[in-house]
């Protein structure tokens, strides 16, 4: 870690005495920088760490940032990593660095570790090490865009283990009927949880909510069941 980084780390550790220092983001590639900038814009306390001096210079006027190599456990200690309850590891393409960094974080007992993976094998390694949340940004983005490109869905969010929430136009068989009458859950195993009519606010749906042809509906369920429902004319 360079001299400036050590100064920042000492300053932060001197002011934060418990795990409430915000979020530590390690690695400022596209994934890490997007997370760090968004957190900062939302008013979240965030410290970015990057070993590439060019990237440090690029983001130095936009983020609180430290130049350090977090594959070295001493660098993490000097950063005051124990003060952070959430750490995001944005290093992905360098597999060895990703594993070393996450291993160091597990060793110090970081409560929440989010780490980027670039393959299923990479993700399995991170999970075995002890990462709490493994993120596949390229796969997730590709999966979401593929569903949107199909033309049936207007938005697609996979939450966990196949459970998904989508925004879509209502199939013809639901138009003009209440949710109870259309029996969507019985037929397709999915749940209409909200309706947005033109010029109206979004409303949570119940059995008596009537759906029209111009509405947008928000539907939840397993991704395969939602795909079947969305394929209806």
Short mmCIF file of C-alpha atoms in Angstrom, two decimals:
data_model
loop_
_atom_site.label_atom_id
_atom_site.label_comp_id
_atom_site.label_asym_id
_atom_site.label_seq_id
_atom_site.Cartn_x
_atom_site.Cartn_y
_atom_site.Cartn_z
CA UNK A 1 0.00 0.00 0.00
CA UNK A 2 1.37 3.46 -0.84
CA UNK A 3 1.89 6.29 1.66
CA UNK A 4 -1.33 8.09 0.73
CA UNK A 5 -3.31 4.88 1.15
CA UNK A 6 -1.85 4.28 4.60
CA UNK A 7 -2.86 7.80 5.61
CA UNK A 8 -6.43 7.33 4.47
CA UNK A 9 -6.67 3.95 6.21
CA UNK A 10 -5.35 5.36 9.49
CA UNK A 11 -7.79 8.27 9.26
CA UNK A 12 -10.79 6.01 8.68
CA UNK A 13 -9.84 3.59 11.44
CA UNK A 14 -9.43 6.48 13.80
CA UNK A 15 -12.99 7.67 13.24
CA UNK A 16 -14.82 4.34 12.88
CA UNK A 17 -14.78 2.19 15.98
CA UNK A 18 -17.36 -0.38 14.94
CA UNK A 19 -18.58 -2.09 11.79
CA UNK A 20 -20.51 0.82 10.37
CA UNK A 21 -17.96 2.32 8.00
CA UNK A 22 -20.12 1.65 4.96
CA UNK A 23 -19.16 -0.48 1.99
CA UNK A 24 -15.67 -1.37 0.83
CA UNK A 25 -15.44 -1.96 -2.93
CA UNK A 26 -12.31 -3.73 -4.14
CA UNK A 27 -11.52 -3.44 -7.84
CA UNK A 28 -12.71 -0.69 -10.16
CA UNK A 29 -13.42 -2.48 -13.39
CA UNK A 30 -16.83 -1.99 -14.99
CA UNK A 31 -18.61 -3.98 -12.29
CA UNK A 32 -16.85 -2.52 -9.25
CA UNK A 33 -16.85 1.06 -10.49
CA UNK A 34 -20.57 0.89 -11.31
CA UNK A 35 -21.36 -0.34 -7.79
CA UNK A 36 -19.08 2.21 -6.09
CA UNK A 37 -20.39 5.17 -8.08
CA UNK A 38 -24.01 4.15 -7.55
CA UNK A 39 -23.54 3.70 -3.80
CA UNK A 40 -21.84 7.07 -3.62
CA UNK A 41 -24.66 8.72 -5.59
CA UNK A 42 -27.20 7.18 -3.20
CA UNK A 43 -25.41 8.74 -0.25
CA UNK A 44 -23.93 5.48 1.06
CA UNK A 45 -20.53 5.63 2.73
CA UNK A 46 -18.17 3.87 0.33
CA UNK A 47 -14.43 3.42 -0.01
CA UNK A 48 -13.02 2.10 -3.28
CA UNK A 49 -9.73 0.21 -3.46
CA UNK A 50 -7.78 -0.34 -6.67
CA UNK A 51 -4.18 -1.40 -7.28
CA UNK A 52 -3.93 0.07 -10.80
CA UNK A 53 -2.63 3.65 -10.39
CA UNK A 54 -4.23 4.72 -13.68
CA UNK A 55 -7.69 3.71 -12.46
CA UNK A 56 -7.01 5.35 -9.12
CA UNK A 57 -6.22 8.60 -10.92
CA UNK A 58 -9.29 8.20 -13.16
CA UNK A 59 -11.70 7.94 -10.22
CA UNK A 60 -9.89 10.04 -7.62
CA UNK A 61 -12.12 13.08 -8.18
CA UNK A 62 -15.31 11.02 -8.14
CA UNK A 63 -14.88 8.61 -5.24
CA UNK A 64 -13.08 8.19 -1.93
CA UNK A 65 -10.35 5.87 -3.21
CA UNK A 66 -7.20 4.13 -2.01
CA UNK A 67 -4.43 2.54 -4.05
CA UNK A 68 -3.65 -0.86 -2.54
CA UNK A 69 -3.19 -4.54 -3.41
CA UNK A 70 -5.78 -6.46 -1.40
CA UNK A 71 -4.24 -9.85 -2.19
CA UNK A 72 -1.91 -8.82 0.65
CA UNK A 73 -3.73 -9.33 4.00
CA UNK A 74 -1.60 -6.60 5.60
CA UNK A 75 -3.04 -4.08 3.13
CA UNK A 76 -6.58 -5.02 4.16
CA UNK A 77 -5.68 -4.65 7.83
CA UNK A 78 -4.25 -1.18 7.18
CA UNK A 79 -7.45 -0.25 5.37
CA UNK A 80 -9.41 -1.15 8.49
CA UNK A 81 -11.32 -3.94 6.77
CA UNK A 82 -12.73 -5.11 10.12
CA UNK A 83 -14.71 -1.86 10.30
CA UNK A 84 -16.74 -2.81 7.21
CA UNK A 85 -19.75 -5.10 7.47
CA UNK A 86 -20.08 -5.28 3.66
CA UNK A 87 -17.26 -5.77 1.14
CA UNK A 88 -17.72 -6.09 -2.63
CA UNK A 89 -14.97 -7.82 -4.62
CA UNK A 90 -15.17 -6.56 -8.18
CA UNK A 91 -12.04 -8.41 -9.30
CA UNK A 92 -13.10 -11.16 -11.66
CA UNK A 93 -10.88 -11.72 -14.66
CA UNK A 94 -7.79 -12.34 -12.50
CA UNK A 95 -8.93 -15.60 -10.88
CA UNK A 96 -5.98 -15.95 -8.51
CA UNK A 97 -6.39 -12.37 -7.24
CA UNK A 98 -10.14 -12.90 -6.79
CA UNK A 99 -9.60 -16.04 -4.72
CA UNK A 100 -6.81 -14.51 -2.61
CA UNK A 101 -8.79 -11.37 -1.83
CA UNK A 102 -11.97 -13.21 -0.89
CA UNK A 103 -9.97 -15.69 1.18
CA UNK A 104 -8.40 -12.81 3.10
CA UNK A 105 -11.85 -11.35 3.76
CA UNK A 106 -13.16 -14.69 5.01
CA UNK A 107 -10.15 -15.00 7.30
CA UNK A 108 -10.92 -11.70 9.03
CA UNK A 109 -14.60 -12.61 9.41
CA UNK A 110 -16.21 -10.04 7.10
CA UNK A 111 -20.00 -10.38 7.73
CA UNK A 112 -21.09 -9.91 4.12
CA UNK A 113 -18.89 -10.61 1.11
CA UNK A 114 -20.23 -9.99 -2.39
CA UNK A 115 -17.92 -11.24 -5.14
CA UNK A 116 -17.97 -11.19 -8.91
CA UNK A 117 -17.54 -14.50 -10.76
CA UNK A 118 -16.90 -14.94 -14.47
CA UNK A 119 -17.80 -18.63 -14.74
CA UNK A 120 -19.68 -21.36 -12.91
CA UNK A 121 -16.37 -22.90 -11.79
CA UNK A 122 -15.19 -19.55 -10.46
CA UNK A 123 -18.47 -19.14 -8.59
CA UNK A 124 -18.20 -22.59 -7.01
CA UNK A 125 -14.69 -21.82 -5.78
CA UNK A 126 -15.85 -18.56 -4.22
CA UNK A 127 -18.77 -20.30 -2.51
CA UNK A 128 -16.47 -23.00 -1.11
CA UNK A 129 -14.14 -20.34 0.26
CA UNK A 130 -17.06 -18.76 2.10
CA UNK A 131 -18.37 -15.90 -0.05
CA UNK A 132 -21.93 -15.05 0.98
CA UNK A 133 -23.16 -13.67 -2.36
CA UNK A 134 -21.68 -14.65 -5.73
CA UNK A 135 -22.64 -12.40 -8.64
CA UNK A 136 -22.45 -13.32 -12.33
CA UNK A 137 -22.89 -9.91 -13.98
CA UNK A 138 -22.29 -11.00 -17.58
CA UNK A 139 -24.56 -14.05 -17.31
CA UNK A 140 -27.28 -12.18 -15.42
CA UNK A 141 -27.26 -9.32 -17.92
CA UNK A 142 -27.31 -11.72 -20.87
CA UNK A 143 -30.14 -13.75 -19.37
CA UNK A 144 -32.21 -10.63 -18.72
CA UNK A 145 -31.62 -9.14 -22.17
CA UNK A 146 -32.46 -12.45 -23.87
CA UNK A 147 -35.86 -12.45 -22.20
CA UNK A 148 -36.47 -8.84 -23.16
CA UNK A 149 -35.34 -9.32 -26.76
CA UNK A 150 -37.93 -12.08 -27.14
CA UNK A 151 -40.51 -9.26 -27.20
CA UNK A 152 -42.87 -10.79 -24.63
CA UNK A 153 -41.45 -9.14 -21.52
CA UNK A 154 -40.81 -5.49 -20.70
CA UNK A 155 -38.68 -6.14 -17.64
CA UNK A 156 -37.20 -9.25 -16.04
CA UNK A 157 -35.61 -9.64 -12.61
CA UNK A 158 -34.47 -13.04 -11.34
CA UNK A 159 -34.40 -12.82 -7.56
CA UNK A 160 -33.04 -16.17 -6.39
CA UNK A 161 -33.21 -19.89 -7.21
CA UNK A 162 -35.35 -19.31 -10.28
CA UNK A 163 -37.89 -17.07 -8.54
CA UNK A 164 -38.47 -14.19 -10.94
CA UNK A 165 -40.51 -11.00 -11.26
CA UNK A 166 -41.51 -9.71 -14.70
CA UNK A 167 -43.38 -6.78 -16.20
CA UNK A 168 -45.45 -7.63 -19.26
CA UNK A 169 -48.58 -7.00 -21.30
CA UNK A 170 -51.50 -9.17 -20.20
CA UNK A 171 -52.34 -12.21 -22.35
CA UNK A 172 -55.70 -11.96 -24.13
CA UNK A 173 -57.31 -14.57 -21.90
CA UNK A 174 -56.88 -12.25 -18.88
CA UNK A 175 -58.17 -9.08 -20.53
CA UNK A 176 -61.57 -7.93 -19.28
CA UNK A 177 -61.54 -10.36 -16.36
CA UNK A 178 -60.71 -10.09 -12.69
CA UNK A 179 -57.72 -12.08 -11.43
CA UNK A 180 -60.07 -14.49 -9.70
CA UNK A 181 -62.01 -15.06 -12.93
CA UNK A 182 -58.93 -15.60 -15.09
CA UNK A 183 -57.53 -18.24 -12.65
CA UNK A 184 -53.96 -17.46 -13.67
CA UNK A 185 -52.40 -19.02 -10.60
CA UNK A 186 -54.37 -22.26 -11.00
CA UNK A 187 -53.58 -22.54 -14.70
CA UNK A 188 -49.98 -21.37 -14.85
CA UNK A 189 -48.60 -21.36 -11.29
CA UNK A 190 -47.72 -17.66 -11.36
CA UNK A 191 -49.09 -14.72 -9.38
CA UNK A 192 -50.15 -11.32 -10.69
CA UNK A 193 -48.93 -9.01 -7.93
CA UNK A 194 -49.57 -5.59 -9.45
CA UNK A 195 -51.28 -3.69 -12.25
CA UNK A 196 -50.40 -0.36 -13.91
CA UNK A 197 -53.20 1.17 -15.98
CA UNK A 198 -52.48 4.05 -18.40
CA UNK A 199 -52.40 7.37 -16.53
CA UNK A 200 -52.90 5.65 -13.17
CA UNK A 201 -50.60 4.75 -10.32
CA UNK A 202 -49.35 1.22 -9.83
CA UNK A 203 -51.69 -0.79 -7.58
CA UNK A 204 -51.17 -4.09 -5.79
CA UNK A 205 -53.49 -6.70 -7.21
CA UNK A 206 -56.10 -8.76 -5.39
CA UNK A 207 -58.71 -11.26 -6.51
CA UNK A 208 -61.09 -8.48 -7.61
CA UNK A 209 -58.56 -6.52 -9.69
CA UNK A 210 -59.77 -6.33 -13.29
CA UNK A 211 -57.21 -6.34 -16.09
CA UNK A 212 -57.65 -4.45 -19.37
CA UNK A 213 -55.84 -4.78 -22.68
CA UNK A 214 -53.81 -1.60 -22.17
CA UNK A 215 -52.59 -2.46 -18.68
CA UNK A 216 -49.12 -3.53 -17.65
CA UNK A 217 -49.01 -6.36 -15.16
CA UNK A 218 -46.28 -7.39 -12.73
CA UNK A 219 -46.10 -11.16 -12.28
CA UNK A 220 -44.00 -13.35 -9.99
CA UNK A 221 -43.14 -17.03 -10.07
CA UNK A 222 -40.56 -19.53 -11.24
CA UNK A 223 -38.86 -18.42 -14.45
CA UNK A 224 -39.99 -21.47 -16.46
CA UNK A 225 -43.62 -20.95 -15.45
CA UNK A 226 -43.42 -17.26 -16.26
CA UNK A 227 -42.00 -18.02 -19.69
CA UNK A 228 -44.95 -20.34 -20.33
CA UNK A 229 -47.41 -17.67 -19.19
CA UNK A 230 -45.70 -14.93 -21.24
CA UNK A 231 -45.90 -17.11 -24.34
CA UNK A 232 -49.69 -16.99 -24.27
CA UNK A 233 -51.16 -14.83 -27.08
#
